[in-house]
mmCIF file of C-alpha atoms in Angstrom:
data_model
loop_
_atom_site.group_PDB
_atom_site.id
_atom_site.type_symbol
_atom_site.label_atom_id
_atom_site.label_comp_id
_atom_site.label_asym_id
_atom_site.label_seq_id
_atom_site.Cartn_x
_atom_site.Cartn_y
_atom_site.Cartn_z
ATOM 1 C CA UNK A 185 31.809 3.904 261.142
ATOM 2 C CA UNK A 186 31.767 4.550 264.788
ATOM 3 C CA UNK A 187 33.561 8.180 265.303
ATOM 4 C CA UNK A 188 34.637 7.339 268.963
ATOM 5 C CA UNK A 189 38.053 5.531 269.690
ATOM 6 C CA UNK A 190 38.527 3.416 272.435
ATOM 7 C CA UNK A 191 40.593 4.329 275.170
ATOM 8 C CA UNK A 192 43.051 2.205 274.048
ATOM 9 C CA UNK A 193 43.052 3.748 270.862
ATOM 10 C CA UNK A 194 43.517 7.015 272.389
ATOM 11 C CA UNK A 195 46.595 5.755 274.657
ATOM 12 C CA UNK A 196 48.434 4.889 270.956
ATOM 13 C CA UNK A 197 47.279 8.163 269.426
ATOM 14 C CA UNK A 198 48.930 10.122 272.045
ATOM 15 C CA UNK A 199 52.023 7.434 272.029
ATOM 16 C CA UNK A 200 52.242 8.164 268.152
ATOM 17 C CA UNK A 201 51.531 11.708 268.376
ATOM 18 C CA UNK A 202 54.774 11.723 271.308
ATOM 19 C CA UNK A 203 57.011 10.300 268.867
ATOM 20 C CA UNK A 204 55.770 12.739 266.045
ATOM 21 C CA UNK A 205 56.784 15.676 268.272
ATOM 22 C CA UNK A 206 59.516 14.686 269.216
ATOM 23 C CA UNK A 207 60.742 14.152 265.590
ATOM 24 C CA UNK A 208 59.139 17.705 264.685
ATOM 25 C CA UNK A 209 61.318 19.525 267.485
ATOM 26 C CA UNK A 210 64.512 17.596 266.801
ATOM 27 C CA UNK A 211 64.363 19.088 263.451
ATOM 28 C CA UNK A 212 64.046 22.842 264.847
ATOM 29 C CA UNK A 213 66.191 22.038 268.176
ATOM 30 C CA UNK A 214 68.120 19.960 270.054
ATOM 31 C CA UNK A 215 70.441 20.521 273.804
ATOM 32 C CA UNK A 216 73.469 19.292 272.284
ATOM 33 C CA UNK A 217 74.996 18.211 268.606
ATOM 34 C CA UNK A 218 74.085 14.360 268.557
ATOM 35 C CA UNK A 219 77.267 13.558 266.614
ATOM 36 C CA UNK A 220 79.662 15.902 268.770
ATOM 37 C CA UNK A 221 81.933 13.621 270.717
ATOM 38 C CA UNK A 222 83.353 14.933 274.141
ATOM 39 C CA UNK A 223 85.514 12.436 275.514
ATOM 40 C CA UNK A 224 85.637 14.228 279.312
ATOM 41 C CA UNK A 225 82.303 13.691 279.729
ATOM 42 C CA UNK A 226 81.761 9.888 278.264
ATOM 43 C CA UNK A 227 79.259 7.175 280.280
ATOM 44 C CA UNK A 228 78.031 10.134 282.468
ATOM 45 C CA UNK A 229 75.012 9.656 284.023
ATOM 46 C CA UNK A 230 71.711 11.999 284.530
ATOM 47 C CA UNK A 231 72.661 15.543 285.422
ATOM 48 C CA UNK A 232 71.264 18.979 284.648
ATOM 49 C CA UNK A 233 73.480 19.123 281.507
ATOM 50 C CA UNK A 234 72.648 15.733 280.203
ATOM 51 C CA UNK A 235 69.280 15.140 281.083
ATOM 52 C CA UNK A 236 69.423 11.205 279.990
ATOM 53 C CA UNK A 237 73.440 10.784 280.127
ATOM 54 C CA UNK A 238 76.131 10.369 277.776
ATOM 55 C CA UNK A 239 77.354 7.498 275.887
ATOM 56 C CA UNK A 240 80.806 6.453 275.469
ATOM 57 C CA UNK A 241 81.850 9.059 273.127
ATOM 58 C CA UNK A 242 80.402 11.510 275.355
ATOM 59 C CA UNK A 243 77.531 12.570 272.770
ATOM 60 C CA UNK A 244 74.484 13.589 274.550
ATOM 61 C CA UNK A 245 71.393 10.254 275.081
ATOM 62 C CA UNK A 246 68.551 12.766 274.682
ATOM 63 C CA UNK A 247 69.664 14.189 271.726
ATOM 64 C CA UNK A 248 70.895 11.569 269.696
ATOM 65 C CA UNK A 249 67.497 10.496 270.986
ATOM 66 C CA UNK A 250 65.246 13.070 269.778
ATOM 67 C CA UNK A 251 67.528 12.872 266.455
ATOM 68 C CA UNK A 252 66.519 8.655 266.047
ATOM 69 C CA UNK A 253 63.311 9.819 265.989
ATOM 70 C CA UNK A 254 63.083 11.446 262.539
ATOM 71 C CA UNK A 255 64.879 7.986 261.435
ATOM 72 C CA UNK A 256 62.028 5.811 263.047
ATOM 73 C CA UNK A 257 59.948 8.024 261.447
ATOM 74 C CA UNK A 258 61.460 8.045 258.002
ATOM 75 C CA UNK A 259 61.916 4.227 257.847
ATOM 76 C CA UNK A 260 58.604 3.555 259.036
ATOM 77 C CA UNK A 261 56.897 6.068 256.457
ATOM 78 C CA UNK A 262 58.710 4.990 253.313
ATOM 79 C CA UNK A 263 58.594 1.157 253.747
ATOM 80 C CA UNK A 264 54.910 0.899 254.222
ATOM 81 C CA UNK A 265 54.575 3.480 251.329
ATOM 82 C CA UNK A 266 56.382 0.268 249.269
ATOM 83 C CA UNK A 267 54.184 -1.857 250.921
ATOM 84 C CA UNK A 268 50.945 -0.054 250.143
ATOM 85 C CA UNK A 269 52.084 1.431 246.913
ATOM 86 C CA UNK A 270 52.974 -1.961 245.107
ATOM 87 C CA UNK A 271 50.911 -4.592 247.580
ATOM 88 C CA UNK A 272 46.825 -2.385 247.458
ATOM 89 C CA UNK A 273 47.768 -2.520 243.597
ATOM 90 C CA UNK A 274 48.217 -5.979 242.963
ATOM 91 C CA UNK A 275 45.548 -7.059 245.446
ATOM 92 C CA UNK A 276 42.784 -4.887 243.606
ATOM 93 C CA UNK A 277 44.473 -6.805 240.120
ATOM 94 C CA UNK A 278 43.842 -10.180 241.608
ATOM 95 C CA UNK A 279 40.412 -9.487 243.551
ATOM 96 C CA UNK A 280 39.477 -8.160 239.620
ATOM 97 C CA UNK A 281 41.199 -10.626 237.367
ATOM 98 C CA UNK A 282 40.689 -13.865 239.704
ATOM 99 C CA UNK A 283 41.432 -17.018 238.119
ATOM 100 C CA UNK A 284 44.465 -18.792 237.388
ATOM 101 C CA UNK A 285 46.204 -15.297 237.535
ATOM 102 C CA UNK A 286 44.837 -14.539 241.308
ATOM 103 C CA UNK A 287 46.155 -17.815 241.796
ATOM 104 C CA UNK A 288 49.469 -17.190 240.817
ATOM 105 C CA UNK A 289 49.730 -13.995 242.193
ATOM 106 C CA UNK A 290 48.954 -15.220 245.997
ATOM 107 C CA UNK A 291 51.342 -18.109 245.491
ATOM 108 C CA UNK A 292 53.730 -15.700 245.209
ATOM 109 C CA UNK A 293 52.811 -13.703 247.993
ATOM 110 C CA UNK A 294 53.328 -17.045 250.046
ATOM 111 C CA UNK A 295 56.632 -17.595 248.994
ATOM 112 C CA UNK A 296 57.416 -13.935 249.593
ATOM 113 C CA UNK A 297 56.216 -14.238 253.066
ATOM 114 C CA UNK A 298 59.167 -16.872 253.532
ATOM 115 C CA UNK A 299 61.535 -14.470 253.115
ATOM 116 C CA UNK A 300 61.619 -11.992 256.354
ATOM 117 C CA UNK A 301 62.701 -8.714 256.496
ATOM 118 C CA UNK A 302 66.246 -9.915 257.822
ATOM 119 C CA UNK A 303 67.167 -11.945 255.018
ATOM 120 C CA UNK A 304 66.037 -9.600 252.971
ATOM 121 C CA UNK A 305 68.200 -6.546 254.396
ATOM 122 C CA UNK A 306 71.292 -8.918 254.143
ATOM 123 C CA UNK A 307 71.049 -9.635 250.403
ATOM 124 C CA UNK A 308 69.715 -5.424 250.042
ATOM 125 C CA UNK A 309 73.339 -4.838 252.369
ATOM 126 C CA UNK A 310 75.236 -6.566 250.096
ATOM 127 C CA UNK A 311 73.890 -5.769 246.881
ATOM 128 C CA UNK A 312 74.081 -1.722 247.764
ATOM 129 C CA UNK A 313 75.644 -1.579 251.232
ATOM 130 C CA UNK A 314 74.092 -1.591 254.488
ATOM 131 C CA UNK A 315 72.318 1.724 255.186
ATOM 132 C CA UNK A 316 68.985 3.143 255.886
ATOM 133 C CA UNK A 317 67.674 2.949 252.620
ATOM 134 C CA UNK A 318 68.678 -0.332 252.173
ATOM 135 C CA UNK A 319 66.811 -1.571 255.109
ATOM 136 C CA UNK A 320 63.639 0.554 254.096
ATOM 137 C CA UNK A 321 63.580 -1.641 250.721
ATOM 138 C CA UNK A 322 64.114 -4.467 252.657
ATOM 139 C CA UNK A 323 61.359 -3.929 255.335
ATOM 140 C CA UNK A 324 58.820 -2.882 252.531
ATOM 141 C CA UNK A 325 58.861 -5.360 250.288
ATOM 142 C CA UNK A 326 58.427 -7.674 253.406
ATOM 143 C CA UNK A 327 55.410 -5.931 254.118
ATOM 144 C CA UNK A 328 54.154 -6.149 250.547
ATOM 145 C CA UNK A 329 52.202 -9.226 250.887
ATOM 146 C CA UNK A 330 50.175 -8.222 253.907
ATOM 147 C CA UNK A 331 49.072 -5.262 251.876
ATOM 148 C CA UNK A 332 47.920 -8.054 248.996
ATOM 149 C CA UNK A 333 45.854 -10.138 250.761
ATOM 150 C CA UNK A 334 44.049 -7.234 253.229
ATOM 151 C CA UNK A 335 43.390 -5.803 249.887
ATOM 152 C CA UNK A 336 42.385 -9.211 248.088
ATOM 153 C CA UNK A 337 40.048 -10.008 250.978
ATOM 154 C CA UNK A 338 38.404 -6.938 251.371
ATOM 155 C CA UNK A 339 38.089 -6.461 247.272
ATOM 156 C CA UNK A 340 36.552 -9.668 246.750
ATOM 157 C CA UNK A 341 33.644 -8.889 249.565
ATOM 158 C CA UNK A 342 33.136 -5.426 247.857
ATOM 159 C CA UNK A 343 32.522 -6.714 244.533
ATOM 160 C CA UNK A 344 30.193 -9.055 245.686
ATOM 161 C CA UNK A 345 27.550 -6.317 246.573
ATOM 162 C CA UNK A 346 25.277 -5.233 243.883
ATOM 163 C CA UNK A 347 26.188 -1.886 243.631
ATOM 164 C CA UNK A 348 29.587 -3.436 241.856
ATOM 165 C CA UNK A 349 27.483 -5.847 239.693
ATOM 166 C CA UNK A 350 24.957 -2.040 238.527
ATOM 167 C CA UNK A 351 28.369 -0.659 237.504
ATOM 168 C CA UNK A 352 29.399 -3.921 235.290
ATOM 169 C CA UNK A 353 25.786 -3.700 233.700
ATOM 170 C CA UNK A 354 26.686 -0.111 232.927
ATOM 171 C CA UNK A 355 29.578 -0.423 231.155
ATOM 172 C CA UNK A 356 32.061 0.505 233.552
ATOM 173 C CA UNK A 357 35.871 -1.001 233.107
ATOM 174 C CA UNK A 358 37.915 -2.872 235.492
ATOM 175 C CA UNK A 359 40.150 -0.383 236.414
ATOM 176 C CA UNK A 360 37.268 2.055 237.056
ATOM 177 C CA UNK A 361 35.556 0.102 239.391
ATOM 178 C CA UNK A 362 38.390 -0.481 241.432
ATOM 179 C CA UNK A 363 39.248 3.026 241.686
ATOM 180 C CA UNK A 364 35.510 4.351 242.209
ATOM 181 C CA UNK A 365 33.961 1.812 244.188
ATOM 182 C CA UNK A 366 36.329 -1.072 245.583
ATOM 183 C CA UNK A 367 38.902 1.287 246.787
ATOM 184 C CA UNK A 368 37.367 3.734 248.716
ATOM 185 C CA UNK A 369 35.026 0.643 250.453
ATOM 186 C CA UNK A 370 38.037 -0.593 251.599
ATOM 187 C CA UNK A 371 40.445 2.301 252.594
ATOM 188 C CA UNK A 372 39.333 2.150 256.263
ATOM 189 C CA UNK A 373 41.126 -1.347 256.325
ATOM 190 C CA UNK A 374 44.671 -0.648 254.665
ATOM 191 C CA UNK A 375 44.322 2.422 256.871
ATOM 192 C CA UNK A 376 44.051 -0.115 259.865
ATOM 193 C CA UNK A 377 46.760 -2.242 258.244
ATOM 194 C CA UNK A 378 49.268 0.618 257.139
ATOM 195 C CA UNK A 379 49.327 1.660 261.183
ATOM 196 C CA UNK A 380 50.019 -1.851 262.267
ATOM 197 C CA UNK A 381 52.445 -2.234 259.501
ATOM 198 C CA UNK A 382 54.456 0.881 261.047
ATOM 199 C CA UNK A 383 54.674 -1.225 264.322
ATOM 200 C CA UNK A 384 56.763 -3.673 262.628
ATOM 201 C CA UNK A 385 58.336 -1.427 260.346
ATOM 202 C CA UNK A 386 59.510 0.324 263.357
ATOM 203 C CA UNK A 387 60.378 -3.087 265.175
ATOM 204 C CA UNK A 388 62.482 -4.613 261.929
ATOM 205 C CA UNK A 389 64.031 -1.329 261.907
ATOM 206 C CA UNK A 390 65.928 -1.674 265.195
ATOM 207 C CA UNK A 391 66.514 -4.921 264.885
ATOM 208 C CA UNK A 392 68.488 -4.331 261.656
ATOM 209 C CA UNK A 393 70.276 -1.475 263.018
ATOM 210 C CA UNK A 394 71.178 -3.244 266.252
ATOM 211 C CA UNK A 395 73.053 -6.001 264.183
ATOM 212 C CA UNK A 396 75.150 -3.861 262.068
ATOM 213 C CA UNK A 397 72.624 -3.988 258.954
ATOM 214 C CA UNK A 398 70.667 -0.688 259.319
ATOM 215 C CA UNK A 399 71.331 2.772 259.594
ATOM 216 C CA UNK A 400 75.320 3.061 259.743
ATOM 217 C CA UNK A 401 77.312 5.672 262.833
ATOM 218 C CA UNK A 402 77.572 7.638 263.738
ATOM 219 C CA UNK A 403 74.329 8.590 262.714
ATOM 220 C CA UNK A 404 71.634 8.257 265.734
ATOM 221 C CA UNK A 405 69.323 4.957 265.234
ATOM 222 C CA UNK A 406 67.237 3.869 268.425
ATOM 223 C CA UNK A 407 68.715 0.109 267.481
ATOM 224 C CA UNK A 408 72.105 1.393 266.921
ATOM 225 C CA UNK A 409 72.401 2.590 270.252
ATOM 226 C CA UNK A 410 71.285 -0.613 271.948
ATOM 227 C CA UNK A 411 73.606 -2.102 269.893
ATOM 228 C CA UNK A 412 76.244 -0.091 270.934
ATOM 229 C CA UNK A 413 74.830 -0.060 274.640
ATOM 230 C CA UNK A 414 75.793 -4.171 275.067
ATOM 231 C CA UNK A 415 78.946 -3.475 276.552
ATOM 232 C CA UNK A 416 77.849 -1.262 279.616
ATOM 233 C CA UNK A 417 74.993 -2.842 281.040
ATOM 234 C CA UNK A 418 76.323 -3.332 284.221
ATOM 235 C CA UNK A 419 78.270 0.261 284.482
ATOM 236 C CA UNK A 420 76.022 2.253 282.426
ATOM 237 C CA UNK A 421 72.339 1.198 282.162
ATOM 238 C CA UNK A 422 71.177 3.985 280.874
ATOM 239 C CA UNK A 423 72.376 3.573 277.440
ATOM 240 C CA UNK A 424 70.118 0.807 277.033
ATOM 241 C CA UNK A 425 66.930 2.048 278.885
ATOM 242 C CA UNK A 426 65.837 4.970 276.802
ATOM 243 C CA UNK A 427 66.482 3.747 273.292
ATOM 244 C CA UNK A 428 64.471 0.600 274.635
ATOM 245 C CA UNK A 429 61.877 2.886 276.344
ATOM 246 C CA UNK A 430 61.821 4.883 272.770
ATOM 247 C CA UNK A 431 61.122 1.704 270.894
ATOM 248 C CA UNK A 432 58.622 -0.285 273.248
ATOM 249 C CA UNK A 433 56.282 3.429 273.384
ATOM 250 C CA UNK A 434 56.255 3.401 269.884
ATOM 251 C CA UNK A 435 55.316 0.292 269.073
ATOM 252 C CA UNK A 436 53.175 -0.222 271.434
ATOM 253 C CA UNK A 437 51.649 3.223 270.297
ATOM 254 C CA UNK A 438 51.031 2.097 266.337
ATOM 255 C CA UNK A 439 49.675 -1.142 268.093
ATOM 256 C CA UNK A 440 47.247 0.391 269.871
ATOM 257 C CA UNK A 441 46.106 3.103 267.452
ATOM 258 C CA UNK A 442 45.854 -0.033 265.199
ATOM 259 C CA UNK A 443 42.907 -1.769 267.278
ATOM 260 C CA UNK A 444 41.278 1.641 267.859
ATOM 261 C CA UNK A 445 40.732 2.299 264.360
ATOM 262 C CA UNK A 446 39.721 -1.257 263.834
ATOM 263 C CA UNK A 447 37.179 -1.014 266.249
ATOM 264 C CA UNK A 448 35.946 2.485 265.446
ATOM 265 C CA UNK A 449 36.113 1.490 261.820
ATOM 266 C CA UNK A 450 34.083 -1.820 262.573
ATOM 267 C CA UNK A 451 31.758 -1.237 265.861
ATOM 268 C CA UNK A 452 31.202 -5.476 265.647
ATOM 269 C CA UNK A 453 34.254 -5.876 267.413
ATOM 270 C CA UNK A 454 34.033 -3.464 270.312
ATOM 271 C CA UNK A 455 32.347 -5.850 272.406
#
């Protein structure tokens, strides 16, 4: 592994690292309650008081901003847990078993694939109600079949090296060769693939929320309030320009931290 990131890399890191503080200090602190409403001081724009403007219930931009962060966070965190938890499982299974099981098992991954995450939060909304969770669960198990064939790939090239075919001659079982030798071979890419997973996590998130399917008001979601923002682009622009701002930096940030890590994981592709 090459230990150096490229610059680009290092432009996500401190993108991702942004949004983590800002998540981290909207836990301790914020200027203003992001669910107080103040009615006298609605569609305001920047001013010493409200640094990024109010909305049109007069809550605060930067701190219902700050407070969408630990959201972004959350969503992003728990639906490529799904992912990895039930996708790096079944693609060591498959890699392992191979056959017409592996067969089976990627069909299925195909056909999963033609479900997005969209259709998915609908039927989650309307079997439990749209909310955050319900969107997480959505969002994950639409990432499940990356996770299963990054995993598959990378397995099957692992237990084609010899020190895989020693550990069969020795006696070893299935399950403890994937756990002692595949998995740790291959953790550099579901590392790669878990940050570039967040990106979209992140993405699918605000799309959700900014059609009604995602995180419900009043709590703060960066997609809610562009949602919300439609209706005063032309008086008040700022409603849409930081959530959007928020968004972009972050997913651009997870992007970018995604090809650093590929590259320092795998110095072939630097050039």
């Amino acid at each position: 592994m090459n230990n150096r990131l490229s610059f680009s890399g290092w432009v996500g890191l401190g993108l991702v690292s942004a949004v983590v503080l800002l998540a981290l200090v909207s836990a301790l602190w914020v200027p203003h309650d992001p669910l107080a409403v103040s009615p006298e001081h609605r569609l305001e724009g920047t001013s010493a008081q409200h640094l990024m403007g109010t909305d049109r219930f007069g809550r605060d931009v930067l701190s219902r901003l700050m407070a969408g962060a630990q959201i972004t966070l959350l969503v992003g965190l728990v639906s490529v847990g799904i992912s990895a938890l039930i996708g790096v499982p079944l693609g060591l299974w498959a890699a392992l078993r191979g056959g017409f099981a592996e067969t089976a098992l990627m069909r299925g991954a195909d056909l999963l694939l033609a479900f997005p995450a969209l259709l998915m939060a609908i039927l989650t909304g309307a079997v439990f109600g749209a909310s955050t969770w319900s969107a997480m669960i959505a969002i994950g198990i639409a990432g499940i079949p990356g996770f299963l064939r990054v995993t598959r790939a990378d397995a099957l090239r692992v237990l084609s090296q010899d020190y895989v075919a020693a550990a069969h001659l020795a006696g070893r079982s299935r399950p403890a060769i994937a756990v002692i030798h595949v998995l740790p071979n291959i953790s550099a890419t579901l590392i790669v693939q878990a940050s570039v997973s967040f990106a979209l996590a992140v993405l699918a998130e605000a799309a959700l929320s900014f059609l009604g399917l995602g995180t419900p008001p009043p709590e703060p979601s960066w997609g809610r309030m562009l949602g919300d923002a439609q209706a005063y682009l032309a008086t008040a622009p700022h409603l849409a320009l930081w959530p959007g701002l928020a968004i972009a930096a972050t997913v651009l940030g997870f992007n970018l931290l995604g090809d650093g890590l590929r590259d320092a994981f795998d110095p072939r592709r630097r050039a």
